[in-house]
Coordinates of C-alpha atoms in Angstrom, one line a residue:
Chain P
X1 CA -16.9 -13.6 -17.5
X2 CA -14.8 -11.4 -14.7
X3 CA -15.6 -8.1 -14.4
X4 CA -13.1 -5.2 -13.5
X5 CA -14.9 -1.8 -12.2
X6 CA -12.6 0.6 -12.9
X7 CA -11.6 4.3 -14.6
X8 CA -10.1 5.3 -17.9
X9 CA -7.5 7.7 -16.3
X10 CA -7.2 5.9 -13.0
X11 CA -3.7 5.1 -13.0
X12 CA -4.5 2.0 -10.8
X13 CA -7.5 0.7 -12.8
X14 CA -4.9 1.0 -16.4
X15 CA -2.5 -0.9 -14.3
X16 CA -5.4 -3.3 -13.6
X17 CA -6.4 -3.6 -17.1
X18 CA -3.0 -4.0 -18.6
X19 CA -2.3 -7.0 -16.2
X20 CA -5.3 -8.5 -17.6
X21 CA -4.6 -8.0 -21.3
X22 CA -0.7 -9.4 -20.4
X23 CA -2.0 -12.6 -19.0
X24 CA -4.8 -13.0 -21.4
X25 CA -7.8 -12.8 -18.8
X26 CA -11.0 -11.7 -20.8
X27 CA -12.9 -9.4 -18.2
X28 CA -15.7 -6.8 -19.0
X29 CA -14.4 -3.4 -18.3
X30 CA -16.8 -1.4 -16.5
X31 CA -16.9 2.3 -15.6
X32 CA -17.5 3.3 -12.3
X33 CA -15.9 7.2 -11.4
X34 CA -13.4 7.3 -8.2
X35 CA -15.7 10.2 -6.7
X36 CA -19.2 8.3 -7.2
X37 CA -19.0 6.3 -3.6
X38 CA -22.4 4.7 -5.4
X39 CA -23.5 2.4 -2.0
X40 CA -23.7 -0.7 -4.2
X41 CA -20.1 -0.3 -5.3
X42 CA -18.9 0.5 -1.5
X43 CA -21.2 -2.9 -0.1
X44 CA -18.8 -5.1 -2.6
X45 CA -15.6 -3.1 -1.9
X46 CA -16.1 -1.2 1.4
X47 CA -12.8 0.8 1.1
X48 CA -14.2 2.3 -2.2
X49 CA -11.1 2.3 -3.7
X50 CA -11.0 1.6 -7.5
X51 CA -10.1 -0.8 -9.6
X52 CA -12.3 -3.4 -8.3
X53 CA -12.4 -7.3 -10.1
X54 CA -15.1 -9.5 -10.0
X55 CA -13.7 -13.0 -10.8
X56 CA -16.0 -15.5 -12.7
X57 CA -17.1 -17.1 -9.5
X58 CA -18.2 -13.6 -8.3
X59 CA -15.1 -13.4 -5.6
X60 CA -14.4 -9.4 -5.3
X61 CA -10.8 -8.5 -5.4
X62 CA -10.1 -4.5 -4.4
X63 CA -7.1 -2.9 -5.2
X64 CA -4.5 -2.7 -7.7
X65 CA -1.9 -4.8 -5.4
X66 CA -4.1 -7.3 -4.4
X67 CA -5.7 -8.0 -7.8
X68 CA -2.0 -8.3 -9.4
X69 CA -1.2 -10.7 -6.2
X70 CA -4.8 -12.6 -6.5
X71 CA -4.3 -13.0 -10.4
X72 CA -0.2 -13.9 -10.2
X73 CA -2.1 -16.9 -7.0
X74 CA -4.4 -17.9 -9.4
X75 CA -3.3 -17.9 -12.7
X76 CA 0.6 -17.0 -12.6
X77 CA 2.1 -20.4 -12.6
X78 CA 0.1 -21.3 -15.9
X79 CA 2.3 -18.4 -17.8
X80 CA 5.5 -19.9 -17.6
X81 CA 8.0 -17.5 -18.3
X82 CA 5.8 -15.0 -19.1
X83 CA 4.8 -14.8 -15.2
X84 CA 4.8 -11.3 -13.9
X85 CA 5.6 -11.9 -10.3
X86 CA 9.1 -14.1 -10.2
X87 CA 9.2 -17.0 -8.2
X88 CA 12.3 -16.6 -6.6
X89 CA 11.5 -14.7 -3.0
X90 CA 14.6 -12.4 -3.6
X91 CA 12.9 -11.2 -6.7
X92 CA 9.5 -10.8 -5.7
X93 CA 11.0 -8.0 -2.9
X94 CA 12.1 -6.3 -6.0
X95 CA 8.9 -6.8 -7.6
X96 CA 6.9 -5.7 -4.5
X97 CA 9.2 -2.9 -3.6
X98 CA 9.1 -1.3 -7.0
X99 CA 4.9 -2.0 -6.7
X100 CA 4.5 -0.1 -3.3
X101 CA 6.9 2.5 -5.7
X102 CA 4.9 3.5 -8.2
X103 CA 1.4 2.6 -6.6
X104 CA 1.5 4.2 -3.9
X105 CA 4.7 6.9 -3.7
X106 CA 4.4 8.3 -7.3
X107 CA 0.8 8.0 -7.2
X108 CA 0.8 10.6 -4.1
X109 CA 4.0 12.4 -5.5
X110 CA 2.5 12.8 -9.5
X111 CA -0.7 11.0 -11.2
X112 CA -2.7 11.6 -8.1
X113 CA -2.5 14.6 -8.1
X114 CA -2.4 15.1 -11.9
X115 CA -5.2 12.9 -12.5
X116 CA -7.5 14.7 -9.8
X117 CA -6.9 18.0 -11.0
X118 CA -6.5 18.1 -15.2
X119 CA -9.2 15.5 -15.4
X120 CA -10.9 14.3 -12.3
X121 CA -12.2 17.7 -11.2
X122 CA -13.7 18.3 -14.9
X123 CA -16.1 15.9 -14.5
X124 CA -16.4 16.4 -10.8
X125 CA -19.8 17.5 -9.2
X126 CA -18.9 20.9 -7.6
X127 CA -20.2 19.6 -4.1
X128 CA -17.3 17.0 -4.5
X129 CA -14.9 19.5 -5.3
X130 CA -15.3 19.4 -8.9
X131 CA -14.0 22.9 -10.6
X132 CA -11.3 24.5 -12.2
X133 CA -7.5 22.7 -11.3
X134 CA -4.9 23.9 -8.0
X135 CA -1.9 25.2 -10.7
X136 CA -0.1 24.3 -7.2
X137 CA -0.9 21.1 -7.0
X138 CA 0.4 20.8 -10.3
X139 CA 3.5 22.3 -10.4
X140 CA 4.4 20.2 -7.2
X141 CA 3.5 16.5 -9.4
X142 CA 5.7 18.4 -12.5
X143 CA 8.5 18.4 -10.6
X144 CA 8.4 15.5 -8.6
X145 CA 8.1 13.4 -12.0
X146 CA 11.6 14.4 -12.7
X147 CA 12.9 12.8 -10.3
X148 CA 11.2 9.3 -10.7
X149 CA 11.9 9.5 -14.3
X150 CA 15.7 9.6 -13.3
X151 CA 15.1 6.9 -10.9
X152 CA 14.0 5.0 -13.8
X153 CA 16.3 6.1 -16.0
X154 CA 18.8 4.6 -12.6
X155 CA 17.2 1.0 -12.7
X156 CA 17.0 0.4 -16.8
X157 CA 20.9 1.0 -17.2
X158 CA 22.0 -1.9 -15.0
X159 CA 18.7 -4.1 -15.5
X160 CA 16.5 -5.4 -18.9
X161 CA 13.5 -4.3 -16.9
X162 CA 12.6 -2.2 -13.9
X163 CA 13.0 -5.2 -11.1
X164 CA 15.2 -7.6 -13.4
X165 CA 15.9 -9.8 -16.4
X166 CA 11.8 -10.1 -16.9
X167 CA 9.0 -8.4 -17.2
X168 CA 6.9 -8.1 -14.1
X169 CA 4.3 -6.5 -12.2
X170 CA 6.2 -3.7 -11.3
X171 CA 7.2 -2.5 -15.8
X172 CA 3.1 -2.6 -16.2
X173 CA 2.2 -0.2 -12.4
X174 CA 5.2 2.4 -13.4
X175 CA 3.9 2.3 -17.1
X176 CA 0.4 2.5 -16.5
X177 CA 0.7 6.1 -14.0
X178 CA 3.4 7.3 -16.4
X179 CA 0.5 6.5 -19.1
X180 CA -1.7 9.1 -17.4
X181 CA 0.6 11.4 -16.6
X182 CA 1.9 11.3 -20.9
X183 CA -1.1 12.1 -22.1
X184 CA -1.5 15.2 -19.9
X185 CA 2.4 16.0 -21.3
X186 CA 3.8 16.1 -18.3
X187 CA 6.4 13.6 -18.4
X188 CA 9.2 15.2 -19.4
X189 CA 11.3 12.5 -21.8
X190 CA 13.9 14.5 -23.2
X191 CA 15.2 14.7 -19.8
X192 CA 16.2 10.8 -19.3
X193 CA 16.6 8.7 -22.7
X194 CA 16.9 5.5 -20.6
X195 CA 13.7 5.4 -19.4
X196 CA 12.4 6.8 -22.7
X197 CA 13.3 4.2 -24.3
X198 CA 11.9 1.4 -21.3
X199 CA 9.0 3.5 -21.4
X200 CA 8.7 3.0 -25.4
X201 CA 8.8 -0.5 -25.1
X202 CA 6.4 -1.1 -22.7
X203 CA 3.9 1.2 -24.2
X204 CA 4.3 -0.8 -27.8
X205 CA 3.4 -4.0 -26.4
X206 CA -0.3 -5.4 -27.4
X207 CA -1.3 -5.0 -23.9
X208 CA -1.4 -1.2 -24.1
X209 CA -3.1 -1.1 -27.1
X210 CA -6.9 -0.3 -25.8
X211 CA -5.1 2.8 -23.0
X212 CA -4.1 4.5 -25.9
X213 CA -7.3 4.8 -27.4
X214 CA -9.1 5.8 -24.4
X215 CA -9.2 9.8 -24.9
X216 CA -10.6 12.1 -22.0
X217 CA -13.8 14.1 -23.6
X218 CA -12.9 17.5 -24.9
X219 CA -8.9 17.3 -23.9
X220 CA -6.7 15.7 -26.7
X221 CA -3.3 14.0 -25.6
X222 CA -0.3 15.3 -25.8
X223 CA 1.2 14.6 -29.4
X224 CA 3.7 12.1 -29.0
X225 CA 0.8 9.8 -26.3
X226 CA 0.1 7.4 -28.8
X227 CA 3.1 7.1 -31.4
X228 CA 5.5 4.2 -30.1
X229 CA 8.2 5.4 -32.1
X230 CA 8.2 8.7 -30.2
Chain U
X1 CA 21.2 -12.2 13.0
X2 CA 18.6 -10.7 11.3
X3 CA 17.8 -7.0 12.1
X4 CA 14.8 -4.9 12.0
X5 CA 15.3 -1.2 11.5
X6 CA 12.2 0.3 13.8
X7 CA 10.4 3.0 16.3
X8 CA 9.2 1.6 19.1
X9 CA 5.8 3.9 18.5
X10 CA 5.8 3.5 14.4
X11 CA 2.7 1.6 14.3
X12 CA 4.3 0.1 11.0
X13 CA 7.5 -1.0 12.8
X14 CA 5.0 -3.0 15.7
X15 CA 3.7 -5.0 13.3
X16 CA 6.7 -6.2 12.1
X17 CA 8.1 -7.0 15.7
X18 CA 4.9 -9.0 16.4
X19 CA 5.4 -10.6 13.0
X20 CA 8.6 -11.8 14.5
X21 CA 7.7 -12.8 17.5
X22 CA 4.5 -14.5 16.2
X23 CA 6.9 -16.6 13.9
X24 CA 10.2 -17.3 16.3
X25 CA 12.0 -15.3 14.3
X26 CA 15.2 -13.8 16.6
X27 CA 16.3 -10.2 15.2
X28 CA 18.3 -7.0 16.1
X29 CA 15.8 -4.2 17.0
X30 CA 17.6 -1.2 16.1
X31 CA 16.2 2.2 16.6
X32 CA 16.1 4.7 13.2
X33 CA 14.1 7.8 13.8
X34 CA 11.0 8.2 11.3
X35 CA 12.0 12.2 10.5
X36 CA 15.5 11.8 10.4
X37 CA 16.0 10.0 6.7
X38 CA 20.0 9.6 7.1
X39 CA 21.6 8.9 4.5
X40 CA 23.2 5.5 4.9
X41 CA 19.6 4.7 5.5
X42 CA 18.2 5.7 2.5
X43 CA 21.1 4.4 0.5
X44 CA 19.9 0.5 1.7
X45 CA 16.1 2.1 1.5
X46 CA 15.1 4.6 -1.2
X47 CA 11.9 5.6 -0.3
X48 CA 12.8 5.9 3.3
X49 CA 10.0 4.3 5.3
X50 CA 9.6 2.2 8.2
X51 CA 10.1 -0.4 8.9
X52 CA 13.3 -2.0 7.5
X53 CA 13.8 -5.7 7.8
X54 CA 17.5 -7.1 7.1
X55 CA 17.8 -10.9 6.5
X56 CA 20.9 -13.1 7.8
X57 CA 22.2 -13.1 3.6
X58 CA 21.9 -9.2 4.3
X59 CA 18.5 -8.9 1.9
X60 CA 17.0 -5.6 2.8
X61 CA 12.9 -5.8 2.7
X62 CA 12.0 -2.5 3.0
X63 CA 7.9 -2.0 4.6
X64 CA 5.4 -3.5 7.0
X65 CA 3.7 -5.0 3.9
X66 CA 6.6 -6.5 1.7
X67 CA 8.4 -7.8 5.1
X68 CA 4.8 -9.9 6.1
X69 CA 5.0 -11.6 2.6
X70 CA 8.5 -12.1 2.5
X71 CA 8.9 -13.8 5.7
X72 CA 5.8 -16.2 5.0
X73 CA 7.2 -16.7 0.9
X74 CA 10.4 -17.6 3.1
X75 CA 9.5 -19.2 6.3
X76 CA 5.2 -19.5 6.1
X77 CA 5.5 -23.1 5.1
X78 CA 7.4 -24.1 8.5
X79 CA 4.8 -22.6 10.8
X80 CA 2.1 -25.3 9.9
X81 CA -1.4 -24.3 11.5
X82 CA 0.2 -21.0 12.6
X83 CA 1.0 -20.0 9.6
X84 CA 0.0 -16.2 9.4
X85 CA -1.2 -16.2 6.0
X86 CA -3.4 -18.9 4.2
X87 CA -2.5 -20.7 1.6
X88 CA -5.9 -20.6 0.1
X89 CA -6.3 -17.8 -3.0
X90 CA -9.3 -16.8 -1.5
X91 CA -8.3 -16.1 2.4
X92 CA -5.2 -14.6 0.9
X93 CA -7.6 -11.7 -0.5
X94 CA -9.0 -11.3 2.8
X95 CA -6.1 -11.2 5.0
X96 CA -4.6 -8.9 2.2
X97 CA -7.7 -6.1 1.8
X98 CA -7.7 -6.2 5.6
X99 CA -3.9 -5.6 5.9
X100 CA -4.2 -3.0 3.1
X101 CA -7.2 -1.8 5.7
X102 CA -5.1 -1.2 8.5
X103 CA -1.1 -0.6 7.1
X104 CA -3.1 2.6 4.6
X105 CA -6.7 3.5 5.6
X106 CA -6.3 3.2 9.5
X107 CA -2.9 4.4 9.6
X108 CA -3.7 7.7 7.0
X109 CA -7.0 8.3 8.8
X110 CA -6.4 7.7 12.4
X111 CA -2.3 6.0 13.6
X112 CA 0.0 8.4 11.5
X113 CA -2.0 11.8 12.7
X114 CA -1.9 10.7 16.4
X115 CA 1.6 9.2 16.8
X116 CA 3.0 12.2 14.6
X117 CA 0.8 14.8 16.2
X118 CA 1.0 13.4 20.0
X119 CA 4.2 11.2 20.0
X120 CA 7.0 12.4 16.9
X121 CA 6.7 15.7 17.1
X122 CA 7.7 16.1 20.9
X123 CA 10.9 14.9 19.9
X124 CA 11.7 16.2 16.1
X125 CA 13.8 19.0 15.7
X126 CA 11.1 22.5 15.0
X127 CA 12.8 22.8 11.4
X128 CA 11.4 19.3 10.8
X129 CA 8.0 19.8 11.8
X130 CA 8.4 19.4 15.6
X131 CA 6.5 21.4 18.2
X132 CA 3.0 21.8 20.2
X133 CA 0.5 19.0 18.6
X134 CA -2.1 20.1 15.9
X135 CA -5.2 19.8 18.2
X136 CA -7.6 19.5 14.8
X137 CA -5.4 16.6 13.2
X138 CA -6.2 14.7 16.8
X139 CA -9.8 15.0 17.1
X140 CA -10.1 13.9 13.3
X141 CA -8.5 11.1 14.2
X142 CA -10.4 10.3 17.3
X143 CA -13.2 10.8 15.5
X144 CA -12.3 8.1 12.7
X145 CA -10.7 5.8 15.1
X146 CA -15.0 4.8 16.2
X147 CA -15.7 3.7 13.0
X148 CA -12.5 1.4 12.5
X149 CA -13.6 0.1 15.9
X150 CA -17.5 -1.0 14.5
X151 CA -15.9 -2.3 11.8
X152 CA -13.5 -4.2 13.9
X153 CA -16.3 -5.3 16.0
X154 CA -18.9 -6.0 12.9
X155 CA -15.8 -8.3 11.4
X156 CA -15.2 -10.7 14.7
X157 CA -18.9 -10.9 15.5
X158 CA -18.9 -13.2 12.3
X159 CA -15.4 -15.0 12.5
X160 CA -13.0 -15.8 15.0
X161 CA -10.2 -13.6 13.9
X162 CA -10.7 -10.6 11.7
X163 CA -9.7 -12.5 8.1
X164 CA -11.6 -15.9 9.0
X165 CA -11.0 -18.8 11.6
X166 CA -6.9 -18.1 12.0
X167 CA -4.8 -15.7 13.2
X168 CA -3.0 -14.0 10.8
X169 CA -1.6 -10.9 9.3
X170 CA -4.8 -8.7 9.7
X171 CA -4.3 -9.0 12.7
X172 CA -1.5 -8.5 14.0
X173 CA -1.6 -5.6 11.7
X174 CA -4.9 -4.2 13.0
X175 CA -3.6 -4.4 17.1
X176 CA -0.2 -3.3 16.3
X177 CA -1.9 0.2 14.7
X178 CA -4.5 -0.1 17.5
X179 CA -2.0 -0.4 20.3
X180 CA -0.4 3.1 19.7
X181 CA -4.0 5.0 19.5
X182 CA -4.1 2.9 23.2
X183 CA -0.9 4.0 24.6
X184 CA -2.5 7.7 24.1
X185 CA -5.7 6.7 25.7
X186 CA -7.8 7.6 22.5
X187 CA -9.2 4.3 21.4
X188 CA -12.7 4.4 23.3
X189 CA -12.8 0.5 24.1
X190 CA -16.4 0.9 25.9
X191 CA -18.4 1.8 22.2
X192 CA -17.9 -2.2 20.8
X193 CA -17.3 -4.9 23.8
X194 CA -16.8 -7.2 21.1
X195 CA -13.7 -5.8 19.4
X196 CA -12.6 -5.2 22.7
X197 CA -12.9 -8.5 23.2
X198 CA -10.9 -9.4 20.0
X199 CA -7.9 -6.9 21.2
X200 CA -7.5 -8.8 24.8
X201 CA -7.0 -11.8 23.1
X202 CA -4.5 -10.5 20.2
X203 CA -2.4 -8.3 23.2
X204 CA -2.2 -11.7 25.9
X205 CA -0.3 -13.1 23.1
X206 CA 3.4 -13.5 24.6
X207 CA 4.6 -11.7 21.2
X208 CA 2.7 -8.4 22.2
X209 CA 4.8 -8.3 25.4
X210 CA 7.9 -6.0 24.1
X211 CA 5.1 -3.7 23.1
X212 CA 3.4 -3.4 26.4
X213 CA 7.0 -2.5 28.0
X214 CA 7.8 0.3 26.0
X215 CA 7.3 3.7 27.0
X216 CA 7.2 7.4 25.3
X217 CA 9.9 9.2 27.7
X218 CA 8.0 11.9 29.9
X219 CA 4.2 10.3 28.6
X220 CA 2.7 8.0 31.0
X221 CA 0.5 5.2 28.8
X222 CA -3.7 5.3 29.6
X223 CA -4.1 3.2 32.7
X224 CA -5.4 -0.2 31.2
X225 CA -2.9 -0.1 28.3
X226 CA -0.9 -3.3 29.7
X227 CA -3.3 -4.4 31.6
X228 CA -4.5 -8.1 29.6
X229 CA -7.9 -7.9 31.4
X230 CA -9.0 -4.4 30.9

């Protein structure tokens, strides 16, 4: 069976898992924490970066873009028109475009830095900077999320889904950091109903199912995290 | 014509000119200035970066990343043997970790500090950041730059290119970073003969010419910097 190392509140390991659950890939989910750098982990993956998959044949894949690229090589033309990368090169700019997006601007703009400091640095060793959270840090990812939830809000009212008429790679990486970022209740919904409502229907899908039950030890989520008719 | 939006000293934007070259591909090099996010710009390119590729149809492909995969979804087939990224599932991980390597790790650790610090800020305007260099920035970098080096070195002692037996991406990716950090004299070439070895032959290449003409107005390059036999 594959194996995916990953984190529960990584945003880039959820996006990880929920590709997996979407194209019906059984993998065992390990844990391994982002601040570990345990030298086994870093002589498979010498970037260190998390998540990491381990296909059945033992080839290591790092990175959420390249595992969602590796999986869509591998296994995308078996789904049909459930595939999550289009086939059409026009599209799969979108796709990509919207990817590079959410995994790497709102991931330094928001759940980076929300992730690190309401729940990383609780768990943290204080020699890797473990300790109480920068309210600075914070208040910066509050407000940038406002304006990537109108952004959103912007590509849902001309389009079924964030790059298009499908599904793709790009609904399941903006869902999974928003995921992080929602149960910390720092998204603020009321402010866009558009991408509310995207945001709803992502998060009802089967695929999400196991993120919402993952719960950070001695934090509870914010109320609404796991209703789907919030 | 196509047309590339680029800085002659974004590291990002040489890649994509090699990429061209490399492939045949004729293009419009027009200059856009990394700080100066106008706004008809950002209108055809949200998030602003560099480079931006515009296809003959008028596509817009914004980012060294999504521009290499484009043009290879688009035009890899024609290129036969030369084409700069495998077909194989397997190579594509390779050439894509090592890419990811180079366009994030090499550029946030070593390329964006030095051609902000040494190159950008000598011509931004002081209220966007513009003025004397940040001496600390530059000797992190040159101090990260040696270990990039023994990995490029550790990499093409067991292949002939840095992703396997072909040319491709990585590449081109890794010298166009690399070729900045040698304008400025700070690669230090004598620690690993062997990926010295590897840059002579990626900067003889005829597409690598354009780059070895440019010049930072009022900063002479280091004296071997065009020099294919250094």
């Amino acid at each position: 069976m594959a194996i995916l190392h990953s984190y529960p509140f990584c945003p880039h390991s959820r996006f990880a898992r929920l590709i997996l659950a979407e194209m019906g890939i059984g993998a065992h989910i390990l844990e391994e924490k982002p601040w570990d750098r345990r030298l086994p982990f870093l002589e498979i993956n010498p970037s260190g970066n998390l998540p990491l998959f381990i296909d059945e044949d033992g080839l290591a894949v790092p990175g959420p873009g390249i595992i969602a690229e590796y999986l869509d090589d591998t296994r995308g033309e078996a789904m049909g028109d459930r595939r999550l990368m289009p086939r059409d090169p026009v599209q799969r700019v979108e796709v990509r475009r919207l990817l590079d997006w959410f995994l790497v601007k709102f991931h330094d703009e928001v759940s980076a830095y929300l992730a690190t400091e309401k729940i990383y640095k609780r768990f943290m060793p204080t020699e890797l900077g473990g300790g109480p959270p920068d309210m600075g840090a914070i208040r910066a990812a509050r407000s940038n999320v406002r304006y990537h939830l109108s952004y959103i809000g912007y590509l849902i009212a001309q389009r079924n889904w964030l790059a298009g008429d499908q599904m793709t790679f790009a609904d399941l990486a903006a869902a999974a950091h928003l995921s992080v970022v929602d149960y910390l209740g720092d998204v603020p919904w009321d402010e866009n109903e558009t991408a509310k409502y995207w945001y709803a229907r992502v998060k009802s899908r089967p695929s999400f199912r196991a993120l919402l039950a993952d719960r950070v030890p001695g934090m509870a989520p914010s109320t609404h995290y796991d209703d789907l008719d919030f």
